[in-house]
Short mmCIF file of C-alpha atoms in Angstrom, two decimals:
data_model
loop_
_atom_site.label_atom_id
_atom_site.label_comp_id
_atom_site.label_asym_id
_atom_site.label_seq_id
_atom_site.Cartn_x
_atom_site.Cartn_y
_atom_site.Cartn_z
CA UNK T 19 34.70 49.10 -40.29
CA UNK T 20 37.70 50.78 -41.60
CA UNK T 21 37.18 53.83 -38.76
CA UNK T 22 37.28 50.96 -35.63
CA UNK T 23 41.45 50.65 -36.77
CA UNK T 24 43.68 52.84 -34.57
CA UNK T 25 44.34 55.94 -35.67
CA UNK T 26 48.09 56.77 -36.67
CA UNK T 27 48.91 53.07 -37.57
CA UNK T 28 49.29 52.02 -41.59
CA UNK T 29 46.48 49.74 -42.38
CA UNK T 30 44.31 49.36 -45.31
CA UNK T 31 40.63 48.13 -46.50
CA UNK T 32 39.16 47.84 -49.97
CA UNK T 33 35.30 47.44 -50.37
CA UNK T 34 34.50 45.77 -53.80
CA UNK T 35 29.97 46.44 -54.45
CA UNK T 36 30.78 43.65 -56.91
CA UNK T 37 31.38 40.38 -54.77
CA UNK T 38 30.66 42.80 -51.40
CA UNK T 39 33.70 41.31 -49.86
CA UNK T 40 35.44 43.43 -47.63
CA UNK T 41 39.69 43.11 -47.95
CA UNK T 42 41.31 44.45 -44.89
CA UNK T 43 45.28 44.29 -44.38
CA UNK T 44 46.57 44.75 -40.79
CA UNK T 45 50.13 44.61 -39.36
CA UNK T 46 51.06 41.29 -37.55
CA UNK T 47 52.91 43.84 -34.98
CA UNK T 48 49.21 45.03 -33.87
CA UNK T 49 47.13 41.96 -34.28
CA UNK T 50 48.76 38.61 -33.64
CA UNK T 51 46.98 36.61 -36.10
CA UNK T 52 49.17 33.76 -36.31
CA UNK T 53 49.14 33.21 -32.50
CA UNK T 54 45.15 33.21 -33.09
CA UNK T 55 45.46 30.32 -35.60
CA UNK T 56 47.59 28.70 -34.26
CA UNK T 57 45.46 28.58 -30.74
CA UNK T 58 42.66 27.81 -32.59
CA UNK T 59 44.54 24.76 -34.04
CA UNK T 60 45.29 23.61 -30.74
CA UNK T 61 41.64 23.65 -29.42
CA UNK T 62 40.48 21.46 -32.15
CA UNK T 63 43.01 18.66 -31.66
CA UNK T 64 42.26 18.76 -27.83
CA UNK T 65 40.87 15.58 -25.74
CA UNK T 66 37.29 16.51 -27.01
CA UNK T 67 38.68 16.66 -30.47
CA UNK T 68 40.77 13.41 -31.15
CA UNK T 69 38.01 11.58 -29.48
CA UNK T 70 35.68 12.60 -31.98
CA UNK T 71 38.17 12.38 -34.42
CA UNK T 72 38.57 8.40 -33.48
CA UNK T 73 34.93 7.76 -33.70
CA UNK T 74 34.07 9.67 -37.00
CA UNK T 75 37.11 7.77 -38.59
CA UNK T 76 35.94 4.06 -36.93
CA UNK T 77 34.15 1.70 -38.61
CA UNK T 78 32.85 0.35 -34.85
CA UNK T 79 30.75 3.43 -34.56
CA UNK T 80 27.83 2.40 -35.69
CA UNK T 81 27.87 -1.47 -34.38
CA UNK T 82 28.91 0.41 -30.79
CA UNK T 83 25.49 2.57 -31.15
CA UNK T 84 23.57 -0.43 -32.17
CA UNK T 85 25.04 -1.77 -28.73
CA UNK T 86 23.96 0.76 -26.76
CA UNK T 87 20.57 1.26 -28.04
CA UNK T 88 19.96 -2.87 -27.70
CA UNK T 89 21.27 -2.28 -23.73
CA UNK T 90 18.83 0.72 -23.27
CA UNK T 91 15.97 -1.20 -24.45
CA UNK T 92 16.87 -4.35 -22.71
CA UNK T 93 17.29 -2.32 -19.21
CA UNK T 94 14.31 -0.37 -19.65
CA UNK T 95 12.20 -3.61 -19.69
CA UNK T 96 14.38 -4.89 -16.63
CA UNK T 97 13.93 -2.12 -14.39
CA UNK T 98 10.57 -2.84 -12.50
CA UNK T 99 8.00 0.11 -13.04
CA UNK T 100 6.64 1.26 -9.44
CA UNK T 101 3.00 2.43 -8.57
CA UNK T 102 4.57 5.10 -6.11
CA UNK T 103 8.50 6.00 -5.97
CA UNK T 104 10.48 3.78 -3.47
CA UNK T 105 10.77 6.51 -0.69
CA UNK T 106 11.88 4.92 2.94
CA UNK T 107 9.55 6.51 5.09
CA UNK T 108 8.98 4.58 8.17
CA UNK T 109 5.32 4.83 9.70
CA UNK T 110 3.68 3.17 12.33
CA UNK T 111 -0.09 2.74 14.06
CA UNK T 112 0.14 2.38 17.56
CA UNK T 113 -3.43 0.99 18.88
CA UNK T 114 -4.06 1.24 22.51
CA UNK T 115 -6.72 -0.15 24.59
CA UNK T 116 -8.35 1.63 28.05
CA UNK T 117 -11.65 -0.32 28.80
CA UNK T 118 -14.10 2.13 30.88
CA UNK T 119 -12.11 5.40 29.98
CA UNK T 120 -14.16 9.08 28.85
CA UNK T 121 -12.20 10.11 25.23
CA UNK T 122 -10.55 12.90 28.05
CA UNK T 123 -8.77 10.26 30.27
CA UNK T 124 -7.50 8.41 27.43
CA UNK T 125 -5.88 11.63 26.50
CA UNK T 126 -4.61 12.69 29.73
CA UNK T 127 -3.53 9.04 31.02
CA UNK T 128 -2.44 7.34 27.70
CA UNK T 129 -1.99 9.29 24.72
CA UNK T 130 0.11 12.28 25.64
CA UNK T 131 2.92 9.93 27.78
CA UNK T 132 3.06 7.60 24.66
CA UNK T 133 3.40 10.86 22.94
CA UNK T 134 6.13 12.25 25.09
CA UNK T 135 8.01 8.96 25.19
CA UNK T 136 7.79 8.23 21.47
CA UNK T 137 9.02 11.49 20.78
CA UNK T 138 12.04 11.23 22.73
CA UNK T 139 12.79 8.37 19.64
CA UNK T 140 15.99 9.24 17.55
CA UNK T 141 14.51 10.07 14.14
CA UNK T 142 10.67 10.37 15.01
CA UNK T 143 9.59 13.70 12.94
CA UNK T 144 5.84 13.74 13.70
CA UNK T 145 3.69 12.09 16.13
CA UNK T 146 0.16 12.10 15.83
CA UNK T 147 -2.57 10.78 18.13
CA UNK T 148 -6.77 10.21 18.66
CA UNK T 149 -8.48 9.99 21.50
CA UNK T 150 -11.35 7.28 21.34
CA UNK T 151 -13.95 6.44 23.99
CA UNK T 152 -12.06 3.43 25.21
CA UNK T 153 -9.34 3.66 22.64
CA UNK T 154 -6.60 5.53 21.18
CA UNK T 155 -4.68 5.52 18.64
CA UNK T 156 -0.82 7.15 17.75
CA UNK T 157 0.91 7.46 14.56
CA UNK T 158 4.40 8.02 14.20
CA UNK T 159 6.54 8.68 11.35
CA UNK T 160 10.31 8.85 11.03
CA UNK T 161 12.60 11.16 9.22
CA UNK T 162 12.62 10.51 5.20
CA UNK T 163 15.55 7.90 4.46
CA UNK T 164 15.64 6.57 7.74
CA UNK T 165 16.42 2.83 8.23
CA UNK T 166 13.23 1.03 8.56
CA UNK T 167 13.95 -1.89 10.24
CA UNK T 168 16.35 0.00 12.92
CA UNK T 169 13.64 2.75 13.04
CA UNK T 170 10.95 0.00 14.36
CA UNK T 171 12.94 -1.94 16.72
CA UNK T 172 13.70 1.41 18.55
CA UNK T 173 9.81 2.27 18.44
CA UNK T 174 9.23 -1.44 20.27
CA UNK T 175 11.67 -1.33 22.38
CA UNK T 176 10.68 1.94 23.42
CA UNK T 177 7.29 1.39 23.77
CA UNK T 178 8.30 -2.25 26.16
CA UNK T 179 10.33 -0.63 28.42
CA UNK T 180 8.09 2.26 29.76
CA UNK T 181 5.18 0.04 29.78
CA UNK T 182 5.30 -0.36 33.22
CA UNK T 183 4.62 3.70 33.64
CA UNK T 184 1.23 2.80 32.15
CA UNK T 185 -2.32 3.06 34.23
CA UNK T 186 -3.98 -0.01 35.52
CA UNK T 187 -6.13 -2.16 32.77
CA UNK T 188 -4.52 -0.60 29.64
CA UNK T 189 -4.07 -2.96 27.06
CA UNK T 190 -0.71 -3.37 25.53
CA UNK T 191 -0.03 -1.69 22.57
CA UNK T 192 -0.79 -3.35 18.76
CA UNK T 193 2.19 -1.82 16.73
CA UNK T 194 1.29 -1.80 13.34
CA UNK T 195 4.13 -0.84 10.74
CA UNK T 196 3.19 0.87 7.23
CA UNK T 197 5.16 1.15 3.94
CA UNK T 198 4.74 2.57 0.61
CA UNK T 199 4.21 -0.91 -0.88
CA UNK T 200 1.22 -1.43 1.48
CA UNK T 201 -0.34 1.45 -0.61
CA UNK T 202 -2.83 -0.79 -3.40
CA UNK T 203 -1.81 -0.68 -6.84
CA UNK T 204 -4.43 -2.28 -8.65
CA UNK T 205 -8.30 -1.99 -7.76
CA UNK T 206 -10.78 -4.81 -9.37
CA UNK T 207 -14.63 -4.11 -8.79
CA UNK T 208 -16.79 -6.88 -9.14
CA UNK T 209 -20.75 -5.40 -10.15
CA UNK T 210 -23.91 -7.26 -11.85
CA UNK T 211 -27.52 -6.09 -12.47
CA UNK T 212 -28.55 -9.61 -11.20
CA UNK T 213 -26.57 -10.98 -8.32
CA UNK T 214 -26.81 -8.94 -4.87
CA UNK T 215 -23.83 -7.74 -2.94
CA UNK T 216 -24.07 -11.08 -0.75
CA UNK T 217 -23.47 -12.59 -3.95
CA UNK T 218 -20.85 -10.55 -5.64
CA UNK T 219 -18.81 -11.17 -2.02
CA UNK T 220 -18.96 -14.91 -2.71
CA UNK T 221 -17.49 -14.49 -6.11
CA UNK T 222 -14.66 -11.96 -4.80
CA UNK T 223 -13.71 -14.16 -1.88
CA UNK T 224 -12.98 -16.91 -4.50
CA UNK T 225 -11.45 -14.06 -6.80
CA UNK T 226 -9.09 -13.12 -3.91
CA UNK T 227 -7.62 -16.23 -3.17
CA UNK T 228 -6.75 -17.22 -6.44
CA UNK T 229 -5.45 -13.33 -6.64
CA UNK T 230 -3.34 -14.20 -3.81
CA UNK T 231 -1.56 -17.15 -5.13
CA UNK T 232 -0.17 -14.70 -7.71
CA UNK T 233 3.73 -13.99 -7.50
CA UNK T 234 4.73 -10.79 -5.53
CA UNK T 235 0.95 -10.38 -4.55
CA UNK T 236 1.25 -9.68 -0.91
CA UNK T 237 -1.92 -7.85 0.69
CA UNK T 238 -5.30 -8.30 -0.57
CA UNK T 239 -8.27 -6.41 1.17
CA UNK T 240 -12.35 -7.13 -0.02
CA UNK T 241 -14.28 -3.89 0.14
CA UNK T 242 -18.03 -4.17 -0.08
CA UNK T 243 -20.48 -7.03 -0.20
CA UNK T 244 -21.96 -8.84 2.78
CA UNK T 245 -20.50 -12.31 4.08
CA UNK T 246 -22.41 -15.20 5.30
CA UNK T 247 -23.61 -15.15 8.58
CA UNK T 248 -26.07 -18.04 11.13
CA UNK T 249 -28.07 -15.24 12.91
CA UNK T 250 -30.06 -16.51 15.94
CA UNK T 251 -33.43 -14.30 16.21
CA UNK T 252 -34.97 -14.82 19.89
CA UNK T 253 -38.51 -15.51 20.34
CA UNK T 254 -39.22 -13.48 23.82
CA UNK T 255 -42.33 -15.15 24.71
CA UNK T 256 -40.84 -18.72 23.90
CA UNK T 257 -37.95 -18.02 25.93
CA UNK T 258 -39.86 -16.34 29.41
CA UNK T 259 -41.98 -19.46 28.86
CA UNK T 260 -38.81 -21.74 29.12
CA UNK T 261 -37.32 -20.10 31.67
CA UNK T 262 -34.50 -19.24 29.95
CA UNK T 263 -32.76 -15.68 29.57
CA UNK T 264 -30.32 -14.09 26.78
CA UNK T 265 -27.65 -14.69 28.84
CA UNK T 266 -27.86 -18.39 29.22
CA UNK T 267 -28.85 -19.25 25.74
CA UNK T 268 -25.53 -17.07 24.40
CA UNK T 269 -23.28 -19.19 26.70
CA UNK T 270 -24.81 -22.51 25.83
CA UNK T 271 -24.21 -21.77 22.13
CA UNK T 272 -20.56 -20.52 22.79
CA UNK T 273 -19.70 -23.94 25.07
CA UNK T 274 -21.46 -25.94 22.09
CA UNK T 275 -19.52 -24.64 19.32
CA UNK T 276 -16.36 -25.87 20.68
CA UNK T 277 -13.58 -28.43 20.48
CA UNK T 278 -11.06 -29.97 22.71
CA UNK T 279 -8.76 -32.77 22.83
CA UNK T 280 -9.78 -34.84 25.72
CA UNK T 281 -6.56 -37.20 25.57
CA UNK T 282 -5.99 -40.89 24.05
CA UNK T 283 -5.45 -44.56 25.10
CA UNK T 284 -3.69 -47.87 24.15
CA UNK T 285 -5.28 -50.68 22.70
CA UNK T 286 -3.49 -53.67 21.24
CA UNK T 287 -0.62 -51.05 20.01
CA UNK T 288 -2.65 -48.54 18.60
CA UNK T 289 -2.95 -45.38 20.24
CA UNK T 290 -6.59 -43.40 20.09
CA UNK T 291 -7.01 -39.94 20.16
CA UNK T 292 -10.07 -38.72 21.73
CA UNK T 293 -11.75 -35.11 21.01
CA UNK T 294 -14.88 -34.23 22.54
CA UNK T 295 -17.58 -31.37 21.22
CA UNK T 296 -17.15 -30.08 17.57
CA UNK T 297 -17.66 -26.45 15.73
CA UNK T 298 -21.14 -25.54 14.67
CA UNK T 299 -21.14 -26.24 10.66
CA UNK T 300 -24.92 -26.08 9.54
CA UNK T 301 -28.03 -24.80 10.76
CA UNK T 302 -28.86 -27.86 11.19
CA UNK T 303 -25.93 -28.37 14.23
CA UNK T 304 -27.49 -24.48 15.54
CA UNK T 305 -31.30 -25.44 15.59
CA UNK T 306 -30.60 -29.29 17.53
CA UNK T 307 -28.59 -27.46 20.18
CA UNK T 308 -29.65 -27.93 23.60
CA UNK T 309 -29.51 -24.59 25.68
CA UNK T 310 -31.89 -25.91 28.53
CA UNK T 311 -34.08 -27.99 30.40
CA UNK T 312 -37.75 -27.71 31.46
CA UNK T 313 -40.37 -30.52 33.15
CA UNK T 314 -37.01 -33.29 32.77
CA UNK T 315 -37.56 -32.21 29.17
CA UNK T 316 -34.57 -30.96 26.62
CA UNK T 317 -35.11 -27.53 25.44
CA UNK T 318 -33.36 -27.34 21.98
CA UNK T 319 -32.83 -23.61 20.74
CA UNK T 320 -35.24 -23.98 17.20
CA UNK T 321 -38.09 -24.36 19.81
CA UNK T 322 -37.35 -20.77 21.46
CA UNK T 323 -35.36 -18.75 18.28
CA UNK T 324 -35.30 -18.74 14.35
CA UNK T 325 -32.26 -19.57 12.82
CA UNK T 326 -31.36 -17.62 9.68
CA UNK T 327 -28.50 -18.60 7.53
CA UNK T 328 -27.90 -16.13 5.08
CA UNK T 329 -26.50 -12.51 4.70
CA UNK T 330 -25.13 -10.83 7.66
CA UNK T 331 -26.25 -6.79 8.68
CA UNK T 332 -24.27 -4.59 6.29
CA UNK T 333 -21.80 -2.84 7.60
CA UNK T 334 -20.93 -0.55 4.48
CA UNK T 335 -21.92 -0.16 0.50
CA UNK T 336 -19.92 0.01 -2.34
CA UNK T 337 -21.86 0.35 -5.45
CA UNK T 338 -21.68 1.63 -9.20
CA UNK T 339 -23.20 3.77 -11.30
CA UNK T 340 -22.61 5.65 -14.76
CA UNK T 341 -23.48 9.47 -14.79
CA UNK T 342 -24.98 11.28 -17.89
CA UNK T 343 -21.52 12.39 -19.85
CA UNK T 344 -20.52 8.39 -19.98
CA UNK T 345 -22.33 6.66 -22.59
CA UNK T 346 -23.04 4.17 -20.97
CA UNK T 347 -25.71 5.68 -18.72
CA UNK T 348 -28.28 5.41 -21.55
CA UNK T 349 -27.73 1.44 -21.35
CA UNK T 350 -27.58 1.48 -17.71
CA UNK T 351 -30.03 3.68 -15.68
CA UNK T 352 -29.15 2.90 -11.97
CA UNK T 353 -26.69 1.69 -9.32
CA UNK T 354 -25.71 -1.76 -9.06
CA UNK T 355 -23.93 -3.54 -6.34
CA UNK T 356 -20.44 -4.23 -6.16
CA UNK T 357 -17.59 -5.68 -4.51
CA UNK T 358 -13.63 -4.28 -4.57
CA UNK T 359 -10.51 -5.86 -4.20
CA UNK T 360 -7.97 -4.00 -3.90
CA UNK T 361 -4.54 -5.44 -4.64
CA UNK T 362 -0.77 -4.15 -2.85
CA UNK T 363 2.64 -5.91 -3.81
CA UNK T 364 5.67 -6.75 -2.68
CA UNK T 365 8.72 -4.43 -2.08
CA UNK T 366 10.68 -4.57 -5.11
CA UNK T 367 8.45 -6.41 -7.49
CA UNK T 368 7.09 -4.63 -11.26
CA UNK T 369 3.46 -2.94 -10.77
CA UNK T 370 3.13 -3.07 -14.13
CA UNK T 371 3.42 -6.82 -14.50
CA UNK T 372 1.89 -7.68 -11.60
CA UNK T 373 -0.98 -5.96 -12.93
#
């Protein structure tokens, strides 16, 4: 605006409604437009400038961005796709045994100098423990990018060297080490509306070890279903008649079902190996066992028990079902059985192929 000028100094402005362009002439002596330009000029022939002015003017540009766009794709299908970011967190379970011990002595005589000692660990962040009846258990976990293998040879050699501090009958310590990758990436769940869970865990245990031979598989873990199982059911008024007791019967069965090497001999340069006893296979081997003797008579154990081979007690159910938003709950109307395997990899390898 013609008014913004400094007062006192010759300048002049035209306004033309016609083209509305405004015409404004200025003294150099007040406003140093040519040093403007010619700064101006300089900024747009700067670093930033010829290099754009190179690659507007090349003919590579394009084949260079067809490059780089091949390169990108390529690496994006090189770079191995995780289930959960690679973060070095070293963790441990620390299992620890004290047969006859309340939950309270465990804590008192076990846990909280494994917790003072581990703690004394360069690195060790948190350390958390359980008191069991009988049993504890500690978990430790080091600083975030601490070196994992250094990390667990200080926790064992730790742990080794105040063992000796320990009470009288405690069992020594089952170090168990976790990682990110032990963390399952893949879950398969076997179900049917016509096989049973003992069933389904026949089918997953031959699922899991062809699973297993996959490359970069490394833990595989069966969830569900009930394995096979020779139970031996007791007849109490066959046994008091034999004479016999629990006792007995268990150790006979557990001296049966074994196998040693009882040396070898020469003959005529051959050398024979000789192995007494053999492993229970059928229940067949269970039923003929011998587990006494009454009146100079064998007493075999199907003459005092039942032998079942079949299922074993369940432990835990897995099982599933399809609420009323799915569609498929109008086809199915209940709960089936099922089995799970879940699936974990190895450090380094592609989830996403894997899987």
């Amino acid at each position: 605006h013609p008014q913004s000028f400094p007062k006192g100094r010759k300048s002049e402005w035209k306004h033309t409604k016609k083209n509305k362009k405004l015409t404004v002439k200025i003294p150099n002596q007040f406003f140093p437009f040519g040093e403007i330009k010619r700064g101006l000029k300089e900024m747009k022939e700067g670093l930033a400038g010829k290099i754009a002015k190179v690659f507007i003017g090349s003919k590579l540009t394009v084949l260079l961005m067809i490059v780089f766009m091949v390169v990108g794709v390529y690496a994006s299908f090189l770079i191995p796709r995780e289930e959960e970011p690679q973060i070095d967190v070293p963790m441990a379970d620390i299992f620890v045994g004290y047969p006859g011990a309340s939950p309270t002595e465990v804590e008192n005589r076990v846990v909280k100098p494994l917790e003072k000692l581990i703690s004394n660990i360069k690195g060790v962040e948190y350390v958390y423990a359980t008191a069991m009846n009988e049993k504890a258990m500690v978990i430790v976990q080091f600083y975030v990018g601490e070196d994992i293998e250094r990390s667990f040879v200080k926790l064992y050699n730790e742990i080794n060297k105040h063992m000796d501090q320990m009470p009288q009958g405690v069992t020594f310590p089952l170090v168990k080490t976790r990682a990110i990758d032990d963390v399952p990436m893949l879950g398969l769940t076997l179900w049917s509306e016509n096989y049973s869970d003992y069933q389904l865990s026949q089918m997953a245990q031959e699922l899991e070890s062809e699973i297993k031979k996959v490359n970069d598989v490394s833990i595989t873990h069966k969830i569900g279903g009930r394995n096979r199982q020779l139970r031996v059911v007791l007849d109490k008024d066959k046994l008091a008649a034999s004479g016999l007791d629990f006792l007995s019967v268990s150790e006979m069965i557990k001296a049966n079902n074994t196998q040693l090497s009882a040396g070898s001999f020469d003959k005529k340069d051959t050398e024979f190996l000789v192995k007494t006893g053999g492993f229970l296979a059928s229940v067949t081997d269970v039923e003929n066992l011998v587990v006494g003797v009454q009146q100079n008579q064998p007493v075999y154990l199907k003459q005092i028990a039942n032998i079942v081979d079949g299922p074993e007690i369940p432990q835990n159910y897995v099982s599933l079902g399809f609420g009323k938003a799915s569609d498929k709950s109008q086809t199915y109307k209940s709960e089936y059985p099922a089995v799970t395997i879940s699936v974990a990899k190895r450090k380094g390898a592609d989830a996403m192929k894997i899987s």
